[in-house]
Amino acid sequence: MIIDRLYREAVEKSPICVGLDTKLEYLPKYLLESDKSIEEKIFEFNKQIIDNTFDLVACYKVQIAFYESLGLEGLKAYSRTLKYIKEKGKISIADIKRGDISSTAEAYGKAHFQGDFEADFITINPYMGIDSVSPYFEYMDNEEKGIFMLIRTSNKGSEDFQELLIEDKPVFMKVAEKANKWGKSFIGKEGFSSLGGVVGLTYPEEFLQIKNNNPNTFFLIPGYGAQGGKGEDIKEIFKDGICGVINSSRGIITAHKGKTEDKSFVNFIRQNTLNMKEDIENWQR
Amino acid sequence: MIIDRLYREAVEKSPICVGLDTKLEYLPKYLLESDKSIEEKIFEFNKQIIDNTFDLVACYKVQIAFYESLGLEGLKAYSRTLKYIKEKGKISIADIKRGDISSTAEAYGKAHFQGDFEADFITINPYMGIDSVSPYFEYMDNEEKGIFMLIRTSNKGSEDFQELLIEDKPVFMKVAEKANKWGKSFIGKEGFSSLGGVVGLTYPEEFLQIKNNNPNTFFLIPGYGAQGGKGEDIKEIFKDGICGVINSSRGIITAHKGKTEDKSFVNFIRQNTLNMKEDIENWQR
């Protein structure tokens, strides 16, 4: 099961997921102003980051929006980045948050679990219900893939729908319950399911509530760094052991901004990754 | 306002939205077995459909999943299809159902309202709340774009979350209320907002409930044909006039299957479009 591999990477390297939310403005000048195509520039930036962090982290998350915003060239870089992550023996999470009726979800499965855009995990939005989720199950049974379902996001707007109460329970707890139930068929050796959940770090108490309800759910945890989450927030969540990977995007991939515009940029990125690793480990002890 | 243009197209041509959910298996053999690239084949199929229906319909909806499932080549065909719809003076709806935090939504706005993948409208998933929706507003103010927000889908799984009750009101009514509120800033001459809503045809009573609550919402209505909706279901919804466009995908673009494998396939597609137009008009009278 892919989730066993992810768990072991998180335990052996660190529970860090590097978010490759690459924008052109993040590129150091030596690369941005080079003669390369946009595809080459974006891919080269990502490759340098992967080459200089792969021994420290569990996985990479690639947010497709930033590649789509650069059009077809951006998506070529997206495709090459996913292939390179695989080539380095690392795990990729395609952050695509797809959610649609079953025939469309089948097409998304084909699109993101094989071919040009193949990833190990994808994120999905469950608003449309079970038939928008179940088309991915065949890849989880047979082809060693996994999904992370949006449960509780940490943005301000999450109050609009996720926090609405249904007989004293917020909507996100109803989603957590479904993740628990639907995930039971995909539990690996380590006790976690290949159907994981996205829960933001911003509300630690609610995180614990979800965690207690979902003993087999492995979490993709955004919200560290730029979005306000700190190592100490992880203390309680990881007190019985690692149960997720913590994503950091800007906190890592813009570490060099204002400091260097040359090839040494990767040193700053590696240093920030090491700092984050230490921050998390301090609170795990 | 783009919504005024869409409304007039719906009134003057018909409230039909042709869903270009193109799969390779839908292509007639003469095209599928030709020497063209996959990009060319898919684009040619779409172009033929557009050329033979543009005088009968309000707009075209392009479901990105089916193009993504063909990788980079598929997305080239997707891009060319959107450009061709524009070239023909028609309105495009990119069915992408995106939903993400604000910085990511900004990237999606850039991706789908300009450049290679520029469309007139996009569909969005509001589960993450206002900050996943508001980044599109600047395009609605300045650049004549619009969005359709998922309110109530017509698939079986919609019961999992959309039907949950919050003090006697289902979640989807809460979403409808937000669509109403957020849409107030984008109301055009015809009284409809460029922030529209997706509501399936399968539950006509609930549709009326939403419609009564949302007098300024223009609807994108899936569920006709292959998904079970009929012209008579539209009677009540359109009784005070046209307030949306009705999507048909397979019902139109696979009209030729089992009947012809040559260039005459477009005749069957045009005929099914005419049949749908008649079906809707019968019930409008």
Coordinates of C-alpha atoms in Angstrom, one line a residue:
Chain A
M1 CA 0.0 0.0 0.0
I2 CA 1.3 3.5 -0.9
I3 CA 0.2 4.7 2.5
D4 CA 2.7 2.4 4.2
R5 CA 5.5 3.8 2.0
L6 CA 4.5 7.3 2.9
Y7 CA 4.3 6.5 6.6
R8 CA 7.8 5.0 6.5
E9 CA 9.2 8.0 4.6
A10 CA 7.6 10.3 7.2
V11 CA 9.1 8.3 10.1
E12 CA 12.6 7.7 8.5
K13 CA 13.2 11.1 6.9
S14 CA 10.7 13.5 8.4
P15 CA 7.0 14.2 8.2
I16 CA 7.7 17.2 5.9
C17 CA 5.9 17.5 2.6
V18 CA 7.5 20.2 0.4
G19 CA 4.9 22.1 -1.5
L20 CA 6.1 22.9 -5.0
D21 CA 3.7 25.8 -5.5
T22 CA 6.1 27.3 -8.0
K23 CA 5.6 30.8 -9.3
L24 CA 7.9 32.5 -11.8
E25 CA 8.6 35.3 -9.3
Y26 CA 10.1 32.7 -6.9
L27 CA 12.9 31.9 -9.3
P28 CA 16.3 33.4 -8.6
K29 CA 17.4 35.9 -11.3
Y30 CA 20.1 33.7 -12.8
L31 CA 17.4 31.3 -13.8
L32 CA 14.6 33.7 -14.5
E33 CA 16.7 35.7 -16.8
S34 CA 18.3 32.8 -18.6
D35 CA 17.5 31.8 -22.2
K36 CA 15.6 28.8 -21.2
S37 CA 11.9 28.3 -22.0
I38 CA 9.3 28.8 -19.2
E39 CA 8.9 25.0 -19.0
E40 CA 12.7 24.6 -18.6
K41 CA 12.9 27.3 -16.0
I42 CA 10.1 26.0 -13.8
F43 CA 11.3 22.5 -14.1
E44 CA 14.9 23.4 -13.3
F45 CA 13.8 25.3 -10.2
N46 CA 11.8 22.3 -8.9
K47 CA 14.6 19.8 -9.8
Q48 CA 17.1 21.8 -7.8
I49 CA 14.8 21.9 -4.8
I50 CA 14.1 18.1 -5.1
D51 CA 17.9 17.3 -5.5
N52 CA 18.6 19.4 -2.3
T53 CA 15.8 18.2 -0.1
F54 CA 14.9 14.6 -1.0
D55 CA 17.0 13.1 1.8
L56 CA 15.2 15.3 4.4
V57 CA 11.5 15.0 3.5
A58 CA 8.7 12.5 3.1
C59 CA 7.2 13.7 -0.1
Y60 CA 6.4 16.5 -2.5
K61 CA 3.1 18.2 -3.1
V62 CA 2.6 19.8 -6.5
Q63 CA -0.2 22.4 -6.6
I64 CA -1.5 22.2 -10.2
A65 CA -3.0 25.7 -10.2
F66 CA 0.4 27.4 -10.4
Y67 CA 1.3 25.3 -13.4
E68 CA -2.1 25.8 -15.1
S69 CA -1.6 29.6 -14.7
L70 CA 1.4 29.3 -17.1
G71 CA -0.7 27.5 -19.7
L72 CA 0.5 24.5 -21.7
E73 CA 4.2 25.3 -20.9
G74 CA 3.4 25.3 -17.2
L75 CA 1.7 21.9 -17.5
K76 CA 4.7 20.5 -19.3
A77 CA 6.8 21.5 -16.4
Y78 CA 4.2 20.0 -14.1
S79 CA 4.4 16.7 -15.9
R80 CA 8.2 16.7 -15.8
T81 CA 8.2 17.5 -12.1
L82 CA 6.0 14.6 -11.3
K83 CA 8.1 12.2 -13.4
Y84 CA 11.3 13.5 -11.7
I85 CA 9.9 13.0 -8.2
K86 CA 9.2 9.4 -9.2
E87 CA 12.7 9.0 -10.8
K88 CA 14.2 10.1 -7.5
G89 CA 12.2 7.4 -5.7
K90 CA 10.0 9.9 -3.9
I91 CA 6.3 10.1 -3.4
S92 CA 4.2 12.8 -5.1
I93 CA 0.9 14.3 -4.1
A94 CA -1.0 16.1 -6.9
D95 CA -2.9 18.9 -5.2
I96 CA -5.8 19.1 -7.7
K97 CA -8.8 19.1 -5.3
R98 CA -11.1 17.5 -8.0
G99 CA -14.7 16.7 -7.3
D100 CA -17.2 15.7 -9.9
I101 CA -19.8 13.1 -10.9
S102 CA -18.7 9.5 -11.4
S103 CA -18.1 9.6 -15.2
T104 CA -16.0 12.7 -14.8
A105 CA -14.2 11.4 -11.8
E106 CA -13.3 8.3 -13.9
A107 CA -11.7 10.7 -16.4
Y108 CA -9.8 12.5 -13.6
G109 CA -8.5 9.1 -12.3
K110 CA -7.2 8.3 -15.8
A111 CA -5.7 11.8 -16.0
H112 CA -3.9 11.9 -12.6
F113 CA -3.1 8.3 -11.8
Q114 CA -1.5 7.4 -15.2
G115 CA 0.0 9.0 -18.2
D116 CA 1.5 12.5 -18.5
F117 CA 0.3 13.6 -15.1
E118 CA 0.7 10.5 -13.0
A119 CA 1.0 11.1 -9.3
D120 CA 1.0 8.8 -6.2
F121 CA -1.7 10.6 -4.4
I122 CA -4.3 13.2 -5.4
T123 CA -6.4 15.6 -3.3
I124 CA -10.1 15.5 -3.8
N125 CA -13.1 17.6 -2.8
P126 CA -15.9 15.4 -1.5
Y127 CA -18.8 18.0 -1.7
M128 CA -20.6 15.9 -4.4
G129 CA -20.5 12.7 -2.2
I130 CA -19.5 9.1 -2.6
D131 CA -19.9 8.8 -6.3
S132 CA -17.4 11.6 -6.8
V133 CA -14.9 9.6 -4.6
S134 CA -15.4 5.9 -5.4
P135 CA -14.1 6.0 -9.0
Y136 CA -10.6 6.4 -7.5
F137 CA -10.9 3.2 -5.4
E138 CA -9.9 0.9 -8.3
Y139 CA -6.5 2.6 -8.4
M140 CA -6.2 2.3 -4.6
D141 CA -7.0 -1.5 -4.8
N142 CA -4.8 -2.4 -7.7
E143 CA -2.3 0.3 -8.6
E144 CA -0.9 1.5 -5.4
K145 CA -2.4 4.9 -5.4
G146 CA -4.0 7.0 -2.7
I147 CA -6.2 10.0 -2.1
F148 CA -6.5 12.8 0.4
M149 CA -10.0 14.0 0.9
L150 CA -10.6 17.6 2.0
I151 CA -12.0 17.5 5.5
R152 CA -11.2 20.7 7.3
T153 CA -9.4 23.6 5.7
S154 CA -7.7 26.3 7.6
N155 CA -8.6 29.3 5.6
K156 CA -11.0 32.0 6.9
G157 CA -13.8 31.1 4.5
S158 CA -14.0 27.6 5.9
E159 CA -16.6 29.0 8.3
D160 CA -19.1 29.5 5.5
F161 CA -19.9 25.9 5.0
Q162 CA -17.5 23.6 6.9
E163 CA -18.4 25.0 10.3
L164 CA -22.2 24.9 9.9
L165 CA -23.8 22.7 12.6
I166 CA -25.8 19.6 11.9
E167 CA -27.3 18.6 15.2
D168 CA -24.4 20.1 17.1
K169 CA -21.8 18.6 14.8
P170 CA -20.0 20.7 12.2
V171 CA -20.2 19.7 8.6
F172 CA -16.5 18.9 8.6
M173 CA -17.1 16.2 11.2
K174 CA -19.6 14.6 8.9
V175 CA -17.0 14.6 6.2
A176 CA -14.4 13.1 8.7
E177 CA -16.9 10.4 9.5
K178 CA -17.3 9.5 5.8
A179 CA -13.5 9.5 5.3
N180 CA -13.3 7.1 8.2
K181 CA -16.0 4.8 6.8
W182 CA -14.9 4.9 3.2
G183 CA -11.2 4.5 4.1
K184 CA -11.7 1.1 6.0
S185 CA -11.2 -0.9 2.8
F186 CA -7.7 0.5 2.2
I187 CA -5.9 0.1 5.5
G188 CA -2.2 -0.9 5.2
K189 CA 0.2 -2.7 7.5
E190 CA 0.9 0.4 9.6
G191 CA -2.8 0.9 10.4
F192 CA -3.4 3.9 8.1
S193 CA -5.7 4.1 5.1
S194 CA -4.7 5.1 1.6
L195 CA -7.8 7.3 1.8
G196 CA -6.4 10.1 3.8
G197 CA -7.7 13.5 4.9
V198 CA -6.7 17.1 4.5
V199 CA -6.9 19.0 7.8
G200 CA -5.4 22.4 8.4
L201 CA -3.0 23.1 11.3
T202 CA -4.8 26.3 12.3
Y203 CA -7.3 24.7 14.6
P204 CA -5.4 22.2 16.8
E205 CA -8.4 21.4 19.0
E206 CA -10.6 20.4 16.1
F207 CA -7.7 18.5 14.7
L208 CA -7.6 16.3 17.8
Q209 CA -11.3 15.8 17.6
I210 CA -11.0 14.6 14.0
K211 CA -8.0 12.5 14.9
N212 CA -9.8 10.8 17.8
N213 CA -12.7 10.0 15.5
N214 CA -10.5 8.8 12.6
P215 CA -7.9 6.4 14.0
N216 CA -6.9 5.1 10.6
T217 CA -6.8 8.4 8.7
F218 CA -3.4 9.7 7.7
F219 CA -3.4 13.4 7.3
L220 CA -2.1 15.9 4.8
I221 CA -1.6 19.0 7.0
P222 CA -1.4 22.4 5.4
G223 CA -1.1 25.6 7.3
Y224 CA 2.5 25.4 8.7
G225 CA 4.7 28.5 8.2
A226 CA 3.2 31.2 5.9
Q227 CA -0.3 30.2 7.0
G228 CA 0.5 30.5 10.7
G229 CA 0.9 27.0 12.0
K230 CA 3.9 26.2 14.3
G231 CA 5.8 23.2 15.4
E232 CA 4.2 23.3 18.8
D233 CA 0.8 22.9 17.3
I234 CA 2.0 19.5 16.1
K235 CA 3.0 18.3 19.6
E236 CA -0.5 17.1 20.6
I237 CA -1.3 15.8 17.1
F238 CA 1.8 13.6 16.9
K239 CA 1.9 12.6 20.6
D240 CA 1.0 9.0 19.8
G241 CA 3.3 9.0 16.8
I242 CA 3.4 10.4 13.3
C243 CA -0.1 10.4 11.7
G244 CA 0.4 12.7 8.8
V245 CA 2.7 14.9 6.7
I246 CA 3.0 18.6 7.2
N247 CA 3.1 20.7 4.1
S248 CA 5.2 23.8 3.7
S249 CA 5.3 25.6 0.4
R250 CA 6.4 29.3 0.6
G251 CA 8.2 28.7 3.9
I252 CA 10.6 26.5 2.0
I253 CA 10.6 27.3 -1.7
T254 CA 11.0 31.1 -1.2
A255 CA 13.7 30.8 1.5
H256 CA 16.2 32.5 -0.8
K257 CA 14.2 35.5 -1.6
G258 CA 16.0 38.8 -0.7
K259 CA 19.1 36.8 0.0
T260 CA 20.5 35.5 -3.3
E261 CA 19.8 35.5 -6.9
D262 CA 22.4 32.9 -8.0
K263 CA 22.8 29.1 -7.8
S264 CA 23.4 29.2 -4.1
F265 CA 19.6 29.6 -3.7
V266 CA 19.2 25.9 -2.9
N267 CA 21.4 26.3 0.2
F268 CA 18.7 28.6 1.7
I269 CA 16.0 26.2 0.7
R270 CA 17.9 23.3 2.3
Q271 CA 18.5 25.3 5.4
N272 CA 14.8 26.2 5.8
T273 CA 13.9 22.5 5.4
L274 CA 16.4 21.6 8.1
N275 CA 15.0 24.3 10.3
M276 CA 11.5 23.0 9.8
K277 CA 12.6 19.4 10.5
E278 CA 14.2 20.6 13.8
D279 CA 11.2 22.6 14.7
I280 CA 8.9 19.5 14.3
E281 CA 11.3 17.1 16.0
N282 CA 11.7 19.4 19.0
W283 CA 8.0 19.2 19.6
Q284 CA 7.8 15.4 18.9
R285 CA 10.2 14.6 21.7
Chain B
M1 CA -21.8 41.9 -18.5
I2 CA -21.1 38.5 -19.8
I3 CA -24.3 37.2 -18.2
D4 CA -26.4 39.6 -20.3
R5 CA -24.8 38.1 -23.4
L6 CA -25.5 34.6 -22.2
Y7 CA -29.1 35.4 -21.4
R8 CA -29.7 36.9 -24.8
E9 CA -28.1 33.9 -26.5
A10 CA -30.4 31.7 -24.5
V11 CA -33.5 33.7 -25.5
E12 CA -32.6 34.2 -29.1
K13 CA -31.1 30.8 -30.0
S14 CA -32.2 28.4 -27.3
P15 CA -31.3 27.7 -23.7
I16 CA -29.2 24.8 -24.7
C17 CA -25.6 24.4 -23.6
V18 CA -23.8 21.7 -25.5
G19 CA -21.4 19.8 -23.3
L20 CA -18.2 18.9 -25.2
D21 CA -17.3 16.0 -22.9
T22 CA -15.3 14.5 -25.7
K23 CA -13.9 11.0 -25.3
L24 CA -12.0 9.3 -28.1
E25 CA -14.6 6.5 -28.2
Y26 CA -17.2 9.1 -29.3
L27 CA -15.3 9.9 -32.5
P28 CA -16.6 8.4 -35.8
K29 CA -14.2 5.8 -37.3
Y30 CA -13.3 8.0 -40.3
L31 CA -11.7 10.4 -37.8
L32 CA -10.6 8.0 -35.1
E33 CA -8.7 5.9 -37.6
S34 CA -7.2 8.8 -39.6
D35 CA -3.5 9.7 -39.5
K36 CA -4.1 12.9 -37.4
S37 CA -2.7 13.3 -33.9
I38 CA -4.9 12.9 -30.9
E39 CA -5.0 16.6 -30.5
E40 CA -6.1 17.1 -34.1
K41 CA -8.8 14.4 -33.8
I42 CA -10.4 15.7 -30.7
F43 CA -10.3 19.3 -31.9
E44 CA -11.7 18.3 -35.3
F45 CA -14.6 16.5 -33.7
N46 CA -15.4 19.5 -31.5
K47 CA -15.0 21.9 -34.4
Q48 CA -17.5 19.9 -36.5
I49 CA -20.0 19.9 -33.6
I50 CA -19.6 23.6 -33.1
D51 CA -19.9 24.4 -36.8
N52 CA -23.1 22.4 -37.0
T53 CA -24.8 23.6 -33.8
F54 CA -23.7 27.2 -33.1
D55 CA -26.9 28.7 -34.7
L56 CA -29.1 26.6 -32.4
V57 CA -27.5 26.9 -29.0
A58 CA -26.6 29.4 -26.3
C59 CA -23.1 28.2 -25.4
Y60 CA -20.7 25.3 -25.0
K61 CA -19.4 23.7 -21.9
V62 CA -16.0 22.0 -22.0
Q63 CA -15.4 19.5 -19.2
I64 CA -11.7 19.6 -18.7
A65 CA -11.5 16.1 -17.1
F66 CA -11.9 14.4 -20.4
Y67 CA -9.1 16.5 -22.0
E68 CA -6.8 16.0 -18.9
S69 CA -7.3 12.2 -19.2
L70 CA -5.6 12.4 -22.6
G71 CA -2.6 14.2 -21.1
L72 CA -0.8 17.2 -22.7
E73 CA -2.2 16.4 -26.2
G74 CA -5.7 16.5 -24.7
L75 CA -5.1 19.9 -23.1
K76 CA -3.8 21.2 -26.4
A77 CA -7.2 20.2 -28.0
Y78 CA -8.9 21.8 -25.0
S79 CA -7.1 25.1 -25.5
R80 CA -7.9 25.1 -29.3
T81 CA -11.6 24.2 -28.6
L82 CA -11.9 27.2 -26.3
K83 CA -10.3 29.5 -28.8
Y84 CA -12.5 28.2 -31.6
I85 CA -15.7 28.8 -29.6
K86 CA -14.5 32.4 -29.1
E87 CA -13.6 32.8 -32.8
K88 CA -17.2 31.7 -33.7
G89 CA -18.5 34.4 -31.4
K90 CA -19.9 31.9 -28.9
I91 CA -19.7 31.7 -25.1
S92 CA -17.7 29.1 -23.4
I93 CA -18.1 27.5 -19.9
A94 CA -15.0 25.8 -18.6
D95 CA -16.3 23.0 -16.4
I96 CA -13.4 22.8 -14.0
K97 CA -15.1 22.9 -10.6
R98 CA -12.1 24.4 -8.9
G99 CA -12.1 25.3 -5.2
D100 CA -9.0 26.3 -3.2
I101 CA -7.6 28.9 -0.9
S102 CA -7.2 32.5 -2.1
S103 CA -3.6 32.4 -3.4
T104 CA -4.4 29.2 -5.3
A105 CA -7.7 30.5 -6.6
E106 CA -5.8 33.6 -7.9
A107 CA -3.7 31.2 -9.9
Y108 CA -6.8 29.4 -11.2
G109 CA -8.2 32.8 -12.2
K110 CA -5.1 33.5 -14.2
A111 CA -5.2 30.0 -15.7
H112 CA -8.8 30.0 -16.9
F113 CA -9.7 33.6 -17.5
Q114 CA -6.7 34.4 -19.7
G115 CA -4.0 32.7 -21.8
D116 CA -4.1 29.2 -23.2
F117 CA -7.2 28.1 -21.3
E118 CA -9.2 31.3 -21.4
A119 CA -13.0 30.8 -21.0
D120 CA -15.9 33.1 -20.5
F121 CA -17.3 31.3 -17.5
I122 CA -15.8 28.7 -15.1
T123 CA -17.5 26.4 -12.7
I124 CA -16.3 26.5 -9.1
N125 CA -16.8 24.4 -5.9
P126 CA -17.5 26.6 -2.9
Y127 CA -16.8 24.1 -0.1
M128 CA -13.8 26.1 1.1
G129 CA -15.9 29.3 1.4
I130 CA -15.8 33.0 0.3
D131 CA -12.0 33.3 0.0
S132 CA -12.1 30.4 -2.5
V133 CA -14.6 32.4 -4.6
S134 CA -13.7 36.1 -4.2
P135 CA -10.4 35.9 -6.2
Y136 CA -12.5 35.5 -9.4
F137 CA -14.4 38.7 -8.7
E138 CA -11.9 41.0 -10.3
Y139 CA -12.4 39.3 -13.6
M140 CA -16.1 39.7 -13.2
D141 CA -15.8 43.4 -12.5
N142 CA -13.3 44.3 -15.2
E143 CA -13.0 41.6 -17.8
E144 CA -16.4 40.4 -18.6
K145 CA -16.1 37.0 -17.0
G146 CA -18.5 34.9 -14.9
I147 CA -18.6 31.9 -12.6
F148 CA -21.1 29.2 -11.9
M149 CA -21.0 28.0 -8.3
L150 CA -22.0 24.4 -7.5
I151 CA -25.2 24.6 -5.5
R152 CA -27.0 21.4 -5.9
T153 CA -25.9 18.5 -7.9
S154 CA -28.1 15.8 -9.2
N155 CA -25.9 12.7 -8.6
K156 CA -26.8 10.0 -6.1
G157 CA -23.9 11.0 -3.8
S158 CA -25.3 14.5 -3.3
E159 CA -27.2 13.1 -0.3
D160 CA -23.9 12.6 1.6
F161 CA -23.3 16.3 2.3
Q162 CA -25.5 18.6 0.3
E163 CA -28.7 17.2 1.8
L164 CA -27.6 17.3 5.4
L165 CA -29.9 19.5 7.4
I166 CA -28.9 22.6 9.3
E167 CA -31.8 23.7 11.4
D168 CA -34.3 22.2 8.9
K169 CA -32.5 23.7 5.9
P170 CA -30.3 21.5 3.7
V171 CA -26.7 22.5 3.2
F172 CA -27.4 23.2 -0.5
M173 CA -29.9 26.0 0.5
K174 CA -27.1 27.5 2.6
V175 CA -24.9 27.5 -0.5
A176 CA -27.8 29.0 -2.5
E177 CA -28.1 31.8 0.0
K178 CA -24.4 32.6 -0.3
A179 CA -24.6 32.6 -4.1
N180 CA -27.5 35.1 -3.8
K181 CA -25.6 37.3 -1.5
W182 CA -22.2 37.2 -3.2
G183 CA -23.8 37.6 -6.6
K184 CA -25.5 40.9 -5.8
S185 CA -22.4 42.9 -7.0
F186 CA -22.5 41.5 -10.5
I187 CA -26.1 41.9 -11.6
G188 CA -26.5 42.9 -15.3
K189 CA -29.2 44.7 -17.3
E190 CA -31.4 41.6 -17.5
G191 CA -31.5 41.1 -13.7
F192 CA -29.2 38.2 -13.6
S193 CA -25.8 38.0 -11.9
S194 CA -22.5 36.9 -13.5
L195 CA -22.2 34.7 -10.4
G196 CA -24.5 31.9 -11.4
G197 CA -25.3 28.6 -9.9
V198 CA -25.1 24.9 -10.9
V199 CA -28.4 23.1 -10.0
G200 CA -29.2 19.7 -11.4
L201 CA -32.5 19.0 -13.1
T202 CA -33.2 15.8 -11.2
Y203 CA -35.0 17.4 -8.3
P204 CA -37.5 19.9 -9.8
E205 CA -39.1 20.8 -6.5
E206 CA -35.9 21.7 -4.9
F207 CA -34.9 23.7 -8.0
L208 CA -38.0 25.8 -7.6
Q209 CA -37.2 26.4 -3.9
I210 CA -33.7 27.6 -4.9
K211 CA -35.0 29.7 -7.7
N212 CA -37.5 31.4 -5.5
N213 CA -34.8 32.2 -3.0
N214 CA -32.3 33.3 -5.7
P215 CA -34.2 35.7 -8.1
N216 CA -30.9 37.0 -9.6
T217 CA -29.2 33.7 -10.1
F218 CA -28.8 32.4 -13.6
F219 CA -28.5 28.6 -13.6
L220 CA -26.3 26.1 -15.4
I221 CA -28.5 23.0 -15.4
P222 CA -27.0 19.6 -15.9
G223 CA -29.0 16.4 -15.8
Y224 CA -31.0 16.6 -19.0
G225 CA -31.0 13.5 -21.2
A226 CA -28.5 10.8 -20.2
Q227 CA -28.9 11.8 -16.5
G228 CA -32.7 11.5 -16.6
G229 CA -34.0 15.1 -16.8
K230 CA -36.8 15.8 -19.4
G231 CA -38.2 18.9 -21.1
E232 CA -41.3 18.8 -18.9
D233 CA -39.1 19.3 -15.8
I234 CA -38.2 22.6 -17.3
K235 CA -41.8 23.8 -17.6
E236 CA -42.1 25.1 -14.0
I237 CA -38.5 26.3 -13.8
F238 CA -38.9 28.5 -16.9
K239 CA -42.5 29.5 -16.3
D240 CA -41.5 33.2 -15.7
G241 CA -39.0 33.1 -18.5
I242 CA -35.6 31.6 -19.2
C243 CA -33.4 31.7 -16.1
G244 CA -30.6 29.3 -17.1
V245 CA -29.0 27.1 -19.7
I246 CA -29.6 23.4 -19.9
N247 CA -26.6 21.3 -20.5
S248 CA -26.6 18.2 -22.6
S249 CA -23.4 16.3 -23.3
R250 CA -23.8 12.6 -24.3
G251 CA -27.4 13.2 -25.5
I252 CA -26.0 15.4 -28.2
I253 CA -22.4 14.5 -28.9
T254 CA -22.9 10.7 -29.2
A255 CA -26.1 11.1 -31.3
H256 CA -24.4 9.3 -34.2
K257 CA -23.1 6.3 -32.3
G258 CA -24.4 3.1 -33.9
K259 CA -25.7 5.0 -36.9
T260 CA -22.7 6.2 -38.9
E261 CA -18.9 6.2 -38.8
D262 CA -18.4 8.8 -41.5
K263 CA -18.6 12.6 -42.0
S264 CA -22.4 12.5 -41.8
F265 CA -22.1 12.1 -38.1
V266 CA -22.7 15.8 -37.6
N267 CA -26.2 15.4 -39.1
F268 CA -27.2 13.2 -36.3
I269 CA -25.7 15.6 -33.8
R270 CA -27.6 18.6 -35.3
Q271 CA -30.8 16.6 -35.4
N272 CA -30.5 15.7 -31.7
T273 CA -29.9 19.4 -30.9
L274 CA -33.0 20.3 -32.9
N275 CA -34.9 17.6 -31.0
M276 CA -33.8 19.0 -27.7
K277 CA -34.6 22.5 -28.7
E278 CA -38.1 21.4 -29.7
D279 CA -38.5 19.4 -26.4
I280 CA -37.6 22.5 -24.4
E281 CA -39.7 24.9 -26.5
N282 CA -42.8 22.6 -26.2
W283 CA -42.7 22.9 -22.5
Q284 CA -41.9 26.6 -22.4
R285 CA -45.1 27.5 -24.2

